[in-house]
Amino acid sequence: MVEAGRSPNIEILTNSDLLSIKGKPGSFKAKIVQRPRYIIAEDCTACGLCTTYCPRHQEDEYNENLNITRPIHIDYPQAVPATYYIDPRSCLSLTHDTCQICVPVCQSKAIDFSQKPEEKTLEVGAVIMSPGFGRISEETLAKYSYGKHADVVTSIEFERLLNPSGPFAGEVRCLSDNRHPHKIAFIQCVGSRDIGCGNGYCSSVCCMYAIKEAMVAKEHDPEAEITVYYMDIRTQGKDFDAAQKRALDKGIKFVRAKVADVMPWGDHLRLTYSTLDGNHSFKPYDMVVLSVGLESPPDAQKLADMGGFKLNKYDFCATDTFTPLATSKDGILVAGAFNGPMDIPESVTQSSGAAGIASGLIKKQRGKSLIHKTYPDEKKMGDEVRIGVFVCHCGINIGSVVDVPDVSTYAGDMEGVVYYTESMYSCSQDAQEVLKDKIKEHDLNRVVIAACSPRTHEPLFQETLKDAGLNRSLFEMVNIRDQCSWVHATEPDAATDKSKDLVRMAVAKARHIQPLPEQTVPVNKTGIVVGGGIAGMTAALNLADQGFNCSLIEKQDSLGGNYKKLVHTKKLIDQVKKHKLVSVYTNSGLQQTSGFVGNFSSIISSGKGTKAKEVTLDHGVIIIATGANEHRPETVLGNTIKYSKNIVTQSELAEQLEGKGKSRAPKSVVMIQCAGSRGDDLNYCSKTCCTTAVENALTIKKINPDSQVIMLYRDIRTYGYAEDLYQEAREKGVLFIPYEMDNKPSIAEKGSKLTVSFFDPILQDDITMNPQMVALSVGMVPEETDTLSKLLKVPVTADKFFMEAHVKLRPVELPVDGVYVCGLAHSPKPVNEIIAQAQAASAKAAMPLVKGYVTVDPIVSNVDKETCIGCKLCTSLCPYQAIRMVKDENNRPKAETIVASCKACGICASHCPTFAISMGGFTNQQINSQIEAFGRDIKEKETETA
Amino acid sequence: MAKAKKSREGTVMVLGGGIAGVQAALDLTDLGYYVYLVEKSPAIGGVMAQLDKTFPTNDCSL
């Protein structure tokens, strides 16, 4: 978010509504109207004084109306843009033409009641729709006494209750009487899987967020008794089952039941539910959390009409399985929950994918409007240390606790300090100008700023240094807000002393800091994709469509992978073969890869027998799309399995059903879900088997409505729109019977006679039957991830799928820069998700190629070859494979940092036995001087007291 | 904040400033395009900004 706020190439237009879009790919005209904020964004310093003086109250929407704020406010301190706004619905000036207290209060004169709505026309080459999702109607929630009893809350309200910035500062309290709830119930599928409210689909995310919220609530109060009432636990995502297991281990209860109602019951709530055996029970709770689903956004139809694209029957954006990110209108793409309910990693993946497609559509326009910032030349460093210290009040945030003038004067006495000052808001726009002027006026060559967190503000100040002709490394930041005024809010003297300590240490370090060069490494603008299935082909085509050469490496003698038979796959193969920028290598495999992002070199073995040869390819990026195979377990739920024409996997059944004649559909079939998955043989859920099985069941019913289809399952995971198929299958007479892991079904085969026995929880009886066929939903296993993982030095999960750099925010990048993953090699998933992920991986892979060079953070590690003894400890410890061994002129092994891969974590430097490694900006000398500066004061104090 | 140059080519509009929109905007700039990020509320971030910790890293969502 902050990154978006800071980018010179993103113009954020808040308070804005779309009025119309017209045009075609390459040239759209979008009209928007920007509603007034009544505050001049450039002048607002976000000091908060206006809110303090505003006399009017209003509900705080950011906190789900659980507490109050004022009409003039900011939602939360880190909001982007960090500018206050006035809510015209409640402001006295805007509703009753009176008050305006805020106007004289504002020191920077940022309030402007004369602002009017402003229309703008944007000329753009492509459009991405990401309006998010809507809320489930209160009418649906009212069934569970929501609105009637304060302690029935939605999951998003509960999220705010858990949050430290929430209404009770992170304490979970009942809204009725402020007590801490001891018994909490979660009700799943509220507003989802509910044709009563028109939402037949599954919202896909609620099971997982309920588990997370329950676990966080348990952290807040380990004694809390938490029960989750569910129909099916749908934790089909990567490593999600493991999260549910952790929840179970923490004592969170899961009850498979339908909740009939929630009623006030004295001080409590009474929850009535019915279990599968037909029994009704009720239990008292202090708080009931409704796991609300995701609805289409309220303005979906309006957007669709303006954009000229279609919605599906649930009013989400309509997309096709094979073009999951394209709306029905050319040049308008879709990403995130507007494309159907999905979680954060999925949304992030879709966004990258959509950005990549847009980039391909208008590649001829690339870079034409991009703003490249330029900086003055860096000035030469003299020998004299000239430090400037700037201490920030942050309005009252620091200034009301820490004696800022005292700290500032204290700094003035220190060695090397030639200028010191205090400022009200050192981050404000005008303060940057002051900083620049003072650097010039006093010829400063090092800057220390004592203010807030470097995490959020260091880049801003470094930018200003660069503008003033100083290297950005000549900067030290002291956090006297978080570490002094916040944590010692009640002890102003101690907070002031600590501020002085921290400033003294920073100045001591600053005396030793040196300019560090900004390094760049050029990039080879080609990519390779390993794996020629749907994922690999989609990724290769996308990369090529964006204008980059790409080699596609496939192990088999033809492309297509698991989905060879799909019409779409055949089309893809054709496109790949025709594309000028894609070179296909079949019967090929990756043998060796060396190098780093932008500069990889790989050896490919290509061809069979006498035609076999080795090819060396130089490339800038690599995408892994090696896929997965059907898992064929020899035992299923404790039964030894001999696959035959009567005991088949779901994919074999699907193949059989493709034929002709009524007899291809078995007269009776028992389908067994999670055969080998979810703890039986494989630990994880294979995500696609439930939907595939339901599809097969429906096909059987279509061919022969009299066929008997029974599905034994643990949780039916037909998430998203696939829930419609599940609903249809039940209507068509497919029987769904759950089994538990402590009472597993048994399968026996005698001659051609099959016997399946299981416990039916509805009839509460053991059932034995003799179906014509048993179909096993066997799940999938990743292919050869071990070899590739070693070759590319990228990690795999315990389940042998490739492990992404960050589950939520970097779902297609691997921890080694320049290496990306998509498709089944990442985790099991259906075709539409595979394609979206492949599009995302190719978009990410295109980034270094577009840029043409890799920038290296100057704080990377540096090995002093003289001191290095070549022990290789650092190379074995480096988590990013950023240190390699080279030979020096005397042929002795020496470590060397690959600067393009180094993340400056410092592990190597802290472990080096001979102190041969130093980190830019964190040298031993600098750190020692900081420690000495800290100790010096203690010594002085000791002397004083003695 | 600097405004777009006179050239209108090579720009993309992203409608909606939640996690999806922000990610799309950032990626587009990395792919060489200027982005208009249009958001109906006074700040970007969407629902993600309201979330407490996120699974599984417990990272703050901001």
mmCIF file of N, CA, C and O in Angstrom, chain A residues 5 9 11 13-16 35 37 62 64 76 80 85 123-128 130 159-160 212 246 303 351-352 359 362-363 365-369 371 806 808 844 847, chain B residues 1 3 5 7-16 20-21 23 27 29-37 39-45 48-53 55 59 62:
data_model
loop_
_atom_site.group_PDB
_atom_site.id
_atom_site.type_symbol
_atom_site.label_atom_id
_atom_site.label_comp_id
_atom_site.label_asym_id
_atom_site.label_seq_id
_atom_site.Cartn_x
_atom_site.Cartn_y
_atom_site.Cartn_z
ATOM 1 N N GLY A 5 1.494 4.205 -2.773
ATOM 2 C CA GLY A 5 1.364 5.619 -2.484
ATOM 3 C C GLY A 5 2.598 6.401 -2.904
ATOM 4 O O GLY A 5 2.531 7.583 -3.198
ATOM 5 N N ASN A 9 4.571 6.481 -10.613
ATOM 6 C CA ASN A 9 3.815 6.017 -11.767
ATOM 7 C C ASN A 9 2.429 5.500 -11.436
ATOM 8 O O ASN A 9 1.784 4.856 -12.255
ATOM 9 N N GLU A 11 -1.097 7.070 -10.062
ATOM 10 C CA GLU A 11 -1.853 8.235 -9.627
ATOM 11 C C GLU A 11 -3.076 7.706 -8.895
ATOM 12 O O GLU A 11 -3.938 7.074 -9.500
ATOM 13 N N LEU A 13 -6.511 8.000 -7.301
ATOM 14 C CA LEU A 13 -7.673 8.886 -7.339
ATOM 15 C C LEU A 13 -8.701 8.335 -6.369
ATOM 16 O O LEU A 13 -9.482 7.444 -6.716
ATOM 17 N N THR A 14 -8.667 8.828 -5.133
ATOM 18 C CA THR A 14 -9.631 8.337 -4.147
ATOM 19 C C THR A 14 -10.906 9.143 -4.240
ATOM 20 O O THR A 14 -10.971 10.146 -4.950
ATOM 21 N N ASN A 15 -11.922 8.697 -3.490
ATOM 22 C CA ASN A 15 -13.229 9.372 -3.500
ATOM 23 C C ASN A 15 -13.782 9.487 -4.911
ATOM 24 O O ASN A 15 -14.473 10.442 -5.222
ATOM 25 N N SER A 16 -13.442 8.537 -5.758
ATOM 26 C CA SER A 16 -13.789 8.675 -7.172
ATOM 27 C C SER A 16 -14.713 7.567 -7.643
ATOM 28 O O SER A 16 -14.567 6.407 -7.251
ATOM 29 N N ARG A 35 -15.131 13.047 -5.843
ATOM 30 C CA ARG A 35 -15.875 13.810 -4.842
ATOM 31 C C ARG A 35 -14.888 14.575 -3.954
ATOM 32 O O ARG A 35 -13.770 14.125 -3.739
ATOM 33 N N ARG A 37 -12.803 16.015 -0.837
ATOM 34 C CA ARG A 37 -12.376 15.583 0.500
ATOM 35 C C ARG A 37 -12.566 16.720 1.492
ATOM 36 O O ARG A 37 -12.516 16.546 2.667
ATOM 37 N N TYR A 62 -14.738 2.314 9.514
ATOM 38 C CA TYR A 62 -13.538 1.468 9.445
ATOM 39 C C TYR A 62 -13.590 0.399 10.531
ATOM 40 O O TYR A 62 -13.177 -0.732 10.336
ATOM 41 N N GLU A 64 -16.260 -0.971 11.573
ATOM 42 C CA GLU A 64 -17.553 -1.637 11.421
ATOM 43 C C GLU A 64 -18.617 -1.027 12.338
ATOM 44 O O GLU A 64 -19.459 -1.737 12.887
ATOM 45 N N TYR A 76 -7.314 5.216 9.595
ATOM 46 C CA TYR A 76 -6.284 4.637 10.457
ATOM 47 C C TYR A 76 -4.972 5.316 10.087
ATOM 48 O O TYR A 76 -4.828 5.828 8.978
ATOM 49 N N VAL A 80 -3.409 5.251 3.150
ATOM 50 C CA VAL A 80 -2.807 5.856 1.960
ATOM 51 C C VAL A 80 -3.938 6.357 1.077
ATOM 52 O O VAL A 80 -4.824 5.583 0.733
ATOM 53 N N TYR A 85 -10.088 13.384 5.867
ATOM 54 C CA TYR A 85 -11.186 13.765 4.986
ATOM 55 C C TYR A 85 -12.404 14.094 5.822
ATOM 56 O O TYR A 85 -12.490 13.709 6.988
ATOM 57 N N GLU A 123 -7.447 8.770 -20.388
ATOM 58 C CA GLU A 123 -7.224 8.007 -21.622
ATOM 59 C C GLU A 123 -6.273 6.881 -21.290
ATOM 60 O O GLU A 123 -5.140 7.116 -20.894
ATOM 61 N N VAL A 124 -6.764 5.661 -21.434
ATOM 62 C CA VAL A 124 -5.956 4.515 -21.029
ATOM 63 C C VAL A 124 -5.984 3.425 -22.089
ATOM 64 O O VAL A 124 -6.905 3.366 -22.911
ATOM 65 N N GLY A 125 -4.974 2.566 -22.059
ATOM 66 C CA GLY A 125 -4.880 1.493 -23.046
ATOM 67 C C GLY A 125 -5.644 0.241 -22.649
ATOM 68 O O GLY A 125 -6.069 -0.542 -23.495
ATOM 69 N N ALA A 126 -5.796 0.027 -21.355
ATOM 70 C CA ALA A 126 -6.500 -1.160 -20.864
ATOM 71 C C ALA A 126 -7.094 -0.845 -19.496
ATOM 72 O O ALA A 126 -6.729 0.148 -18.870
ATOM 73 N N VAL A 127 -8.031 -1.701 -19.072
ATOM 74 C CA VAL A 127 -8.709 -1.473 -17.798
ATOM 75 C C VAL A 127 -8.696 -2.774 -16.997
ATOM 76 O O VAL A 127 -8.908 -3.854 -17.549
ATOM 77 N N ILE A 128 -8.401 -2.669 -15.706
ATOM 78 C CA ILE A 128 -8.524 -3.836 -14.830
ATOM 79 C C ILE A 128 -9.594 -3.538 -13.793
ATOM 80 O O ILE A 128 -9.553 -2.518 -13.103
ATOM 81 N N SER A 130 -11.243 -4.321 -10.411
ATOM 82 C CA SER A 130 -10.979 -5.008 -9.140
ATOM 83 C C SER A 130 -11.772 -4.351 -8.018
ATOM 84 O O SER A 130 -11.211 -3.906 -7.030
ATOM 85 N N GLU A 159 -13.277 -9.517 13.565
ATOM 86 C CA GLU A 159 -11.914 -9.197 13.130
ATOM 87 C C GLU A 159 -11.469 -7.869 13.751
ATOM 88 O O GLU A 159 -10.358 -7.734 14.240
ATOM 89 N N ARG A 160 -12.374 -6.877 13.744
ATOM 90 C CA ARG A 160 -12.048 -5.573 14.342
ATOM 91 C C ARG A 160 -11.895 -5.690 15.854
ATOM 92 O O ARG A 160 -11.057 -5.018 16.457
ATOM 93 N N LYS A 212 -8.759 -19.011 11.441
ATOM 94 C CA LYS A 212 -7.769 -18.011 11.853
ATOM 95 C C LYS A 212 -8.299 -17.166 13.009
ATOM 96 O O LYS A 212 -7.622 -16.987 14.014
ATOM 97 N N ARG A 246 -4.012 -27.603 13.525
ATOM 98 C CA ARG A 246 -3.471 -26.809 14.625
ATOM 99 C C ARG A 246 -4.599 -26.267 15.499
ATOM 100 O O ARG A 246 -4.497 -26.211 16.716
ATOM 101 N N LEU A 303 -21.361 -1.295 -13.175
ATOM 102 C CA LEU A 303 -20.030 -1.418 -13.776
ATOM 103 C C LEU A 303 -20.099 -2.203 -15.071
ATOM 104 O O LEU A 303 -19.482 -1.850 -16.082
ATOM 105 N N SER A 351 -4.316 -10.575 -9.886
ATOM 106 C CA SER A 351 -3.906 -9.210 -10.199
ATOM 107 C C SER A 351 -2.646 -9.205 -11.046
ATOM 108 O O SER A 351 -2.554 -8.479 -12.044
ATOM 109 N N SER A 352 -1.666 -10.008 -10.651
ATOM 110 C CA SER A 352 -0.435 -10.081 -11.437
ATOM 111 C C SER A 352 -0.746 -10.594 -12.828
ATOM 112 O O SER A 352 -0.232 -10.088 -13.824
ATOM 113 N N SER A 359 -0.401 -5.857 -20.138
ATOM 114 C CA SER A 359 0.917 -5.500 -20.653
ATOM 115 C C SER A 359 1.130 -6.064 -22.054
ATOM 116 O O SER A 359 1.690 -5.410 -22.931
ATOM 117 N N ILE A 362 -1.035 -4.056 -24.808
ATOM 118 C CA ILE A 362 -0.613 -2.723 -25.256
ATOM 119 C C ILE A 362 0.909 -2.605 -25.209
ATOM 120 O O ILE A 362 1.447 -1.552 -24.890
ATOM 121 N N LYS A 363 1.597 -3.702 -25.531
ATOM 122 C CA LYS A 363 3.060 -3.688 -25.373
ATOM 123 C C LYS A 363 3.747 -2.628 -26.234
ATOM 124 O O LYS A 363 4.825 -2.159 -25.896
ATOM 125 N N GLN A 365 2.876 0.311 -26.469
ATOM 126 C CA GLN A 365 2.840 1.593 -25.757
ATOM 127 C C GLN A 365 3.707 1.582 -24.506
ATOM 128 O O GLN A 365 3.772 2.582 -23.798
ATOM 129 N N ARG A 366 4.337 0.445 -24.253
ATOM 130 C CA ARG A 366 5.090 0.297 -22.997
ATOM 131 C C ARG A 366 6.098 1.415 -22.788
ATOM 132 O O ARG A 366 6.843 1.767 -23.695
ATOM 133 N N GLY A 367 6.095 1.965 -21.595
ATOM 134 C CA GLY A 367 7.115 2.938 -21.212
ATOM 135 C C GLY A 367 6.841 4.353 -21.683
ATOM 136 O O GLY A 367 7.534 5.282 -21.300
ATOM 137 N N LYS A 368 5.786 4.537 -22.520
ATOM 138 C CA LYS A 368 5.598 5.863 -23.117
ATOM 139 C C LYS A 368 5.162 6.923 -22.120
ATOM 140 O O LYS A 368 5.384 8.099 -22.326
ATOM 141 N N SER A 369 4.474 6.503 -21.061
ATOM 142 C CA SER A 369 4.046 7.503 -20.076
ATOM 143 C C SER A 369 4.784 7.369 -18.762
ATOM 144 O O SER A 369 4.473 8.055 -17.794
ATOM 145 N N ILE A 371 7.230 7.678 -15.772
ATOM 146 C CA ILE A 371 8.028 8.790 -15.260
ATOM 147 C C ILE A 371 9.297 8.245 -14.618
ATOM 148 O O ILE A 371 9.243 7.400 -13.725
ATOM 149 N N HIS A 806 6.388 -15.792 -0.455
ATOM 150 C CA HIS A 806 5.472 -15.351 0.601
ATOM 151 C C HIS A 806 4.095 -15.864 0.206
ATOM 152 O O HIS A 806 3.608 -15.572 -0.886
ATOM 153 N N LYS A 808 1.088 -15.173 0.920
ATOM 154 C CA LYS A 808 0.007 -14.257 0.555
ATOM 155 C C LYS A 808 0.408 -13.246 -0.501
ATOM 156 O O LYS A 808 -0.326 -13.001 -1.451
ATOM 157 N N LYS A 844 5.155 -11.722 -13.573
ATOM 158 C CA LYS A 844 6.250 -11.467 -12.620
ATOM 159 C C LYS A 844 7.595 -11.678 -13.296
ATOM 160 O O LYS A 844 8.545 -10.915 -13.075
ATOM 161 N N MET A 847 8.955 -8.829 -15.379
ATOM 162 C CA MET A 847 9.375 -7.564 -14.763
ATOM 163 C C MET A 847 10.866 -7.265 -14.885
ATOM 164 O O MET A 847 11.234 -6.198 -15.368
ATOM 165 N N MET B 1 2.512 14.608 -5.637
ATOM 166 C CA MET B 1 2.708 13.498 -6.585
ATOM 167 C C MET B 1 2.759 14.013 -8.019
ATOM 168 O O MET B 1 1.943 14.829 -8.421
ATOM 169 N N LYS B 3 2.257 14.279 -11.919
ATOM 170 C CA LYS B 3 1.120 13.931 -12.792
ATOM 171 C C LYS B 3 1.652 13.279 -14.079
ATOM 172 O O LYS B 3 2.813 13.421 -14.427
ATOM 173 N N LYS B 5 2.583 12.409 -17.820
ATOM 174 C CA LYS B 5 3.095 13.273 -18.876
ATOM 175 C C LYS B 5 2.018 13.483 -19.927
ATOM 176 O O LYS B 5 0.976 12.848 -19.900
ATOM 177 N N SER B 7 1.871 12.531 -22.959
ATOM 178 C CA SER B 7 1.579 11.316 -23.700
ATOM 179 C C SER B 7 0.552 10.493 -22.928
ATOM 180 O O SER B 7 0.702 10.249 -21.748
ATOM 181 N N ARG B 8 -0.528 10.095 -23.607
ATOM 182 C CA ARG B 8 -1.558 9.311 -22.944
ATOM 183 C C ARG B 8 -1.364 7.824 -23.235
ATOM 184 O O ARG B 8 -2.153 7.008 -22.849
ATOM 185 N N GLU B 9 -0.360 7.500 -24.006
ATOM 186 C CA GLU B 9 -0.164 6.096 -24.348
ATOM 187 C C GLU B 9 0.548 5.394 -23.209
ATOM 188 O O GLU B 9 1.311 5.998 -22.468
ATOM 189 N N GLY B 10 0.264 4.106 -23.095
ATOM 190 C CA GLY B 10 0.972 3.322 -22.086
ATOM 191 C C GLY B 10 0.441 3.524 -20.691
ATOM 192 O O GLY B 10 1.177 3.443 -19.718
ATOM 193 N N THR B 11 -0.873 3.835 -20.585
ATOM 194 C CA THR B 11 -1.468 3.959 -19.257
ATOM 195 C C THR B 11 -2.575 2.910 -19.095
ATOM 196 O O THR B 11 -3.173 2.467 -20.069
ATOM 197 N N VAL B 12 -2.826 2.527 -17.859
ATOM 198 C CA VAL B 12 -3.876 1.556 -17.566
ATOM 199 C C VAL B 12 -4.688 2.088 -16.396
ATOM 200 O O VAL B 12 -4.134 2.693 -15.479
ATOM 201 N N MET B 13 -6.004 1.873 -16.454
ATOM 202 C CA MET B 13 -6.832 2.245 -15.309
ATOM 203 C C MET B 13 -7.143 0.989 -14.493
ATOM 204 O O MET B 13 -7.540 -0.033 -15.048
ATOM 205 N N VAL B 14 -6.935 1.077 -13.197
ATOM 206 C CA VAL B 14 -7.323 -0.011 -12.302
ATOM 207 C C VAL B 14 -8.460 0.515 -11.441
ATOM 208 O O VAL B 14 -8.321 1.539 -10.773
ATOM 209 N N LEU B 15 -9.603 -0.175 -11.499
ATOM 210 C CA LEU B 15 -10.769 0.300 -10.775
ATOM 211 C C LEU B 15 -10.939 -0.511 -9.495
ATOM 212 O O LEU B 15 -11.234 -1.692 -9.537
ATOM 213 N N GLY B 16 -10.728 0.126 -8.368
ATOM 214 C CA GLY B 16 -10.850 -0.566 -7.083
ATOM 215 C C GLY B 16 -9.491 -0.688 -6.436
ATOM 216 O O GLY B 16 -8.585 -1.272 -7.021
ATOM 217 N N ALA B 20 -6.332 -6.469 -4.456
ATOM 218 C CA ALA B 20 -6.211 -6.856 -5.863
ATOM 219 C C ALA B 20 -5.793 -5.656 -6.704
ATOM 220 O O ALA B 20 -4.857 -5.736 -7.505
ATOM 221 N N GLY B 21 -6.472 -4.531 -6.506
ATOM 222 C CA GLY B 21 -6.178 -3.340 -7.297
ATOM 223 C C GLY B 21 -4.779 -2.807 -7.047
ATOM 224 O O GLY B 21 -4.067 -2.426 -7.981
ATOM 225 N N GLN B 23 -2.165 -4.450 -5.968
ATOM 226 C CA GLN B 23 -1.180 -5.368 -6.540
ATOM 227 C C GLN B 23 -1.111 -5.188 -8.059
ATOM 228 O O GLN B 23 -0.024 -5.124 -8.638
ATOM 229 N N ASP B 27 2.228 -4.018 -10.099
ATOM 230 C CA ASP B 27 2.781 -4.879 -11.144
ATOM 231 C C ASP B 27 2.828 -4.157 -12.490
ATOM 232 O O ASP B 27 3.779 -4.296 -13.245
ATOM 233 N N THR B 29 3.198 -0.974 -13.048
ATOM 234 C CA THR B 29 4.318 -0.024 -13.130
ATOM 235 C C THR B 29 5.620 -0.780 -13.375
ATOM 236 O O THR B 29 6.468 -0.330 -14.130
ATOM 237 N N ASP B 30 5.746 -1.963 -12.758
ATOM 238 C CA ASP B 30 6.951 -2.763 -12.988
ATOM 239 C C ASP B 30 7.016 -3.298 -14.416
ATOM 240 O O ASP B 30 8.073 -3.710 -14.881
ATOM 241 N N LEU B 31 5.864 -3.341 -15.075
ATOM 242 C CA LEU B 31 5.859 -3.811 -16.466
ATOM 243 C C LEU B 31 5.952 -2.642 -17.444
ATOM 244 O O LEU B 31 5.847 -2.818 -18.649
ATOM 245 N N GLY B 32 6.092 -1.423 -16.917
ATOM 246 C CA GLY B 32 6.345 -0.284 -17.789
ATOM 247 C C GLY B 32 5.141 0.591 -18.107
ATOM 248 O O GLY B 32 5.128 1.276 -19.119
ATOM 249 N N TYR B 33 4.130 0.592 -17.251
ATOM 250 C CA TYR B 33 2.943 1.392 -17.539
ATOM 251 C C TYR B 33 2.634 2.372 -16.413
ATOM 252 O O TYR B 33 2.931 2.116 -15.247
ATOM 253 N N TYR B 34 2.005 3.471 -16.805
ATOM 254 C CA TYR B 34 1.531 4.468 -15.848
ATOM 255 C C TYR B 34 0.104 4.079 -15.454
ATOM 256 O O TYR B 34 -0.694 3.699 -16.318
ATOM 257 N N VAL B 35 -0.217 4.150 -14.175
ATOM 258 C CA VAL B 35 -1.501 3.626 -13.697
ATOM 259 C C VAL B 35 -2.350 4.700 -13.020
ATOM 260 O O VAL B 35 -1.848 5.480 -12.207
ATOM 261 N N TYR B 36 -3.631 4.722 -13.376
ATOM 262 C CA TYR B 36 -4.608 5.479 -12.593
ATOM 263 C C TYR B 36 -5.320 4.481 -11.691
ATOM 264 O O TYR B 36 -5.983 3.572 -12.189
ATOM 265 N N LEU B 37 -5.165 4.618 -10.407
ATOM 266 C CA LEU B 37 -5.819 3.712 -9.461
ATOM 267 C C LEU B 37 -7.036 4.441 -8.904
ATOM 268 O O LEU B 37 -6.913 5.389 -8.132
ATOM 269 N N GLU B 39 -10.356 4.695 -6.769
ATOM 270 C CA GLU B 39 -10.946 4.073 -5.566
ATOM 271 C C GLU B 39 -12.102 4.929 -5.075
ATOM 272 O O GLU B 39 -11.991 6.144 -5.008
ATOM 273 N N LYS B 40 -13.227 4.271 -4.728
ATOM 274 C CA LYS B 40 -14.387 5.095 -4.361
ATOM 275 C C LYS B 40 -14.309 5.648 -2.933
ATOM 276 O O LYS B 40 -14.872 6.674 -2.628
ATOM 277 N N SER B 41 -13.580 4.962 -2.055
ATOM 278 C CA SER B 41 -13.502 5.461 -0.680
ATOM 279 C C SER B 41 -12.304 6.418 -0.532
ATOM 280 O O SER B 41 -11.517 6.580 -1.454
ATOM 281 N N PRO B 42 -12.157 7.057 0.651
ATOM 282 C CA PRO B 42 -11.097 8.070 0.796
ATOM 283 C C PRO B 42 -9.677 7.504 0.892
ATOM 284 O O PRO B 42 -8.718 8.260 0.874
ATOM 285 N N ALA B 43 -9.542 6.168 1.029
ATOM 286 C CA ALA B 43 -8.187 5.601 1.122
ATOM 287 C C ALA B 43 -8.153 4.257 0.415
ATOM 288 O O ALA B 43 -9.189 3.601 0.275
ATOM 289 N N ILE B 44 -6.975 3.850 -0.037
ATOM 290 C CA ILE B 44 -6.864 2.528 -0.656
ATOM 291 C C ILE B 44 -6.647 1.482 0.436
ATOM 292 O O ILE B 44 -6.438 1.819 1.591
ATOM 293 N N GLY B 45 -6.716 0.219 0.065
ATOM 294 C CA GLY B 45 -6.489 -0.845 1.051
ATOM 295 C C GLY B 45 -7.652 -1.817 1.146
ATOM 296 O O GLY B 45 -7.470 -3.000 1.370
ATOM 297 N N MET B 48 -8.764 -5.619 3.137
ATOM 298 C CA MET B 48 -7.512 -6.135 3.707
ATOM 299 C C MET B 48 -7.012 -5.230 4.834
ATOM 300 O O MET B 48 -6.469 -5.709 5.818
ATOM 301 N N ALA B 49 -7.244 -3.920 4.670
ATOM 302 C CA ALA B 49 -6.763 -2.975 5.672
ATOM 303 C C ALA B 49 -7.508 -3.128 6.997
ATOM 304 O O ALA B 49 -7.057 -2.652 8.030
ATOM 305 N N GLN B 50 -8.651 -3.803 6.953
ATOM 306 C CA GLN B 50 -9.423 -3.988 8.188
ATOM 307 C C GLN B 50 -9.030 -5.256 8.921
ATOM 308 O O GLN B 50 -9.426 -5.471 10.054
ATOM 309 N N LEU B 51 -8.297 -6.120 8.227
ATOM 310 C CA LEU B 51 -8.005 -7.414 8.828
ATOM 311 C C LEU B 51 -6.942 -7.289 9.898
ATOM 312 O O LEU B 51 -6.029 -6.484 9.799
ATOM 313 N N ASP B 52 -7.094 -8.152 10.899
ATOM 314 C CA ASP B 52 -6.051 -8.287 11.899
ATOM 315 C C ASP B 52 -4.961 -9.099 11.206
ATOM 316 O O ASP B 52 -4.769 -8.980 10.015
ATOM 317 N N LYS B 53 -4.280 -9.941 11.939
ATOM 318 C CA LYS B 53 -3.207 -10.719 11.324
ATOM 319 C C LYS B 53 -3.738 -11.584 10.181
ATOM 320 O O LYS B 53 -4.899 -11.940 10.159
ATOM 321 N N PHE B 55 -3.269 -15.166 7.876
ATOM 322 C CA PHE B 55 -2.715 -16.525 7.878
ATOM 323 C C PHE B 55 -1.666 -16.643 6.793
ATOM 324 O O PHE B 55 -1.852 -16.058 5.742
ATOM 325 N N ASP B 59 1.393 -11.786 9.583
ATOM 326 C CA ASP B 59 1.845 -10.450 9.221
ATOM 327 C C ASP B 59 0.705 -9.472 9.420
ATOM 328 O O ASP B 59 -0.448 -9.813 9.201
ATOM 329 N N LEU B 62 -1.189 -4.385 6.856
ATOM 330 C CA LEU B 62 -0.824 -3.112 6.244
ATOM 331 C C LEU B 62 0.581 -3.209 5.703
ATOM 332 O O LEU B 62 1.109 -2.407 5.067
#
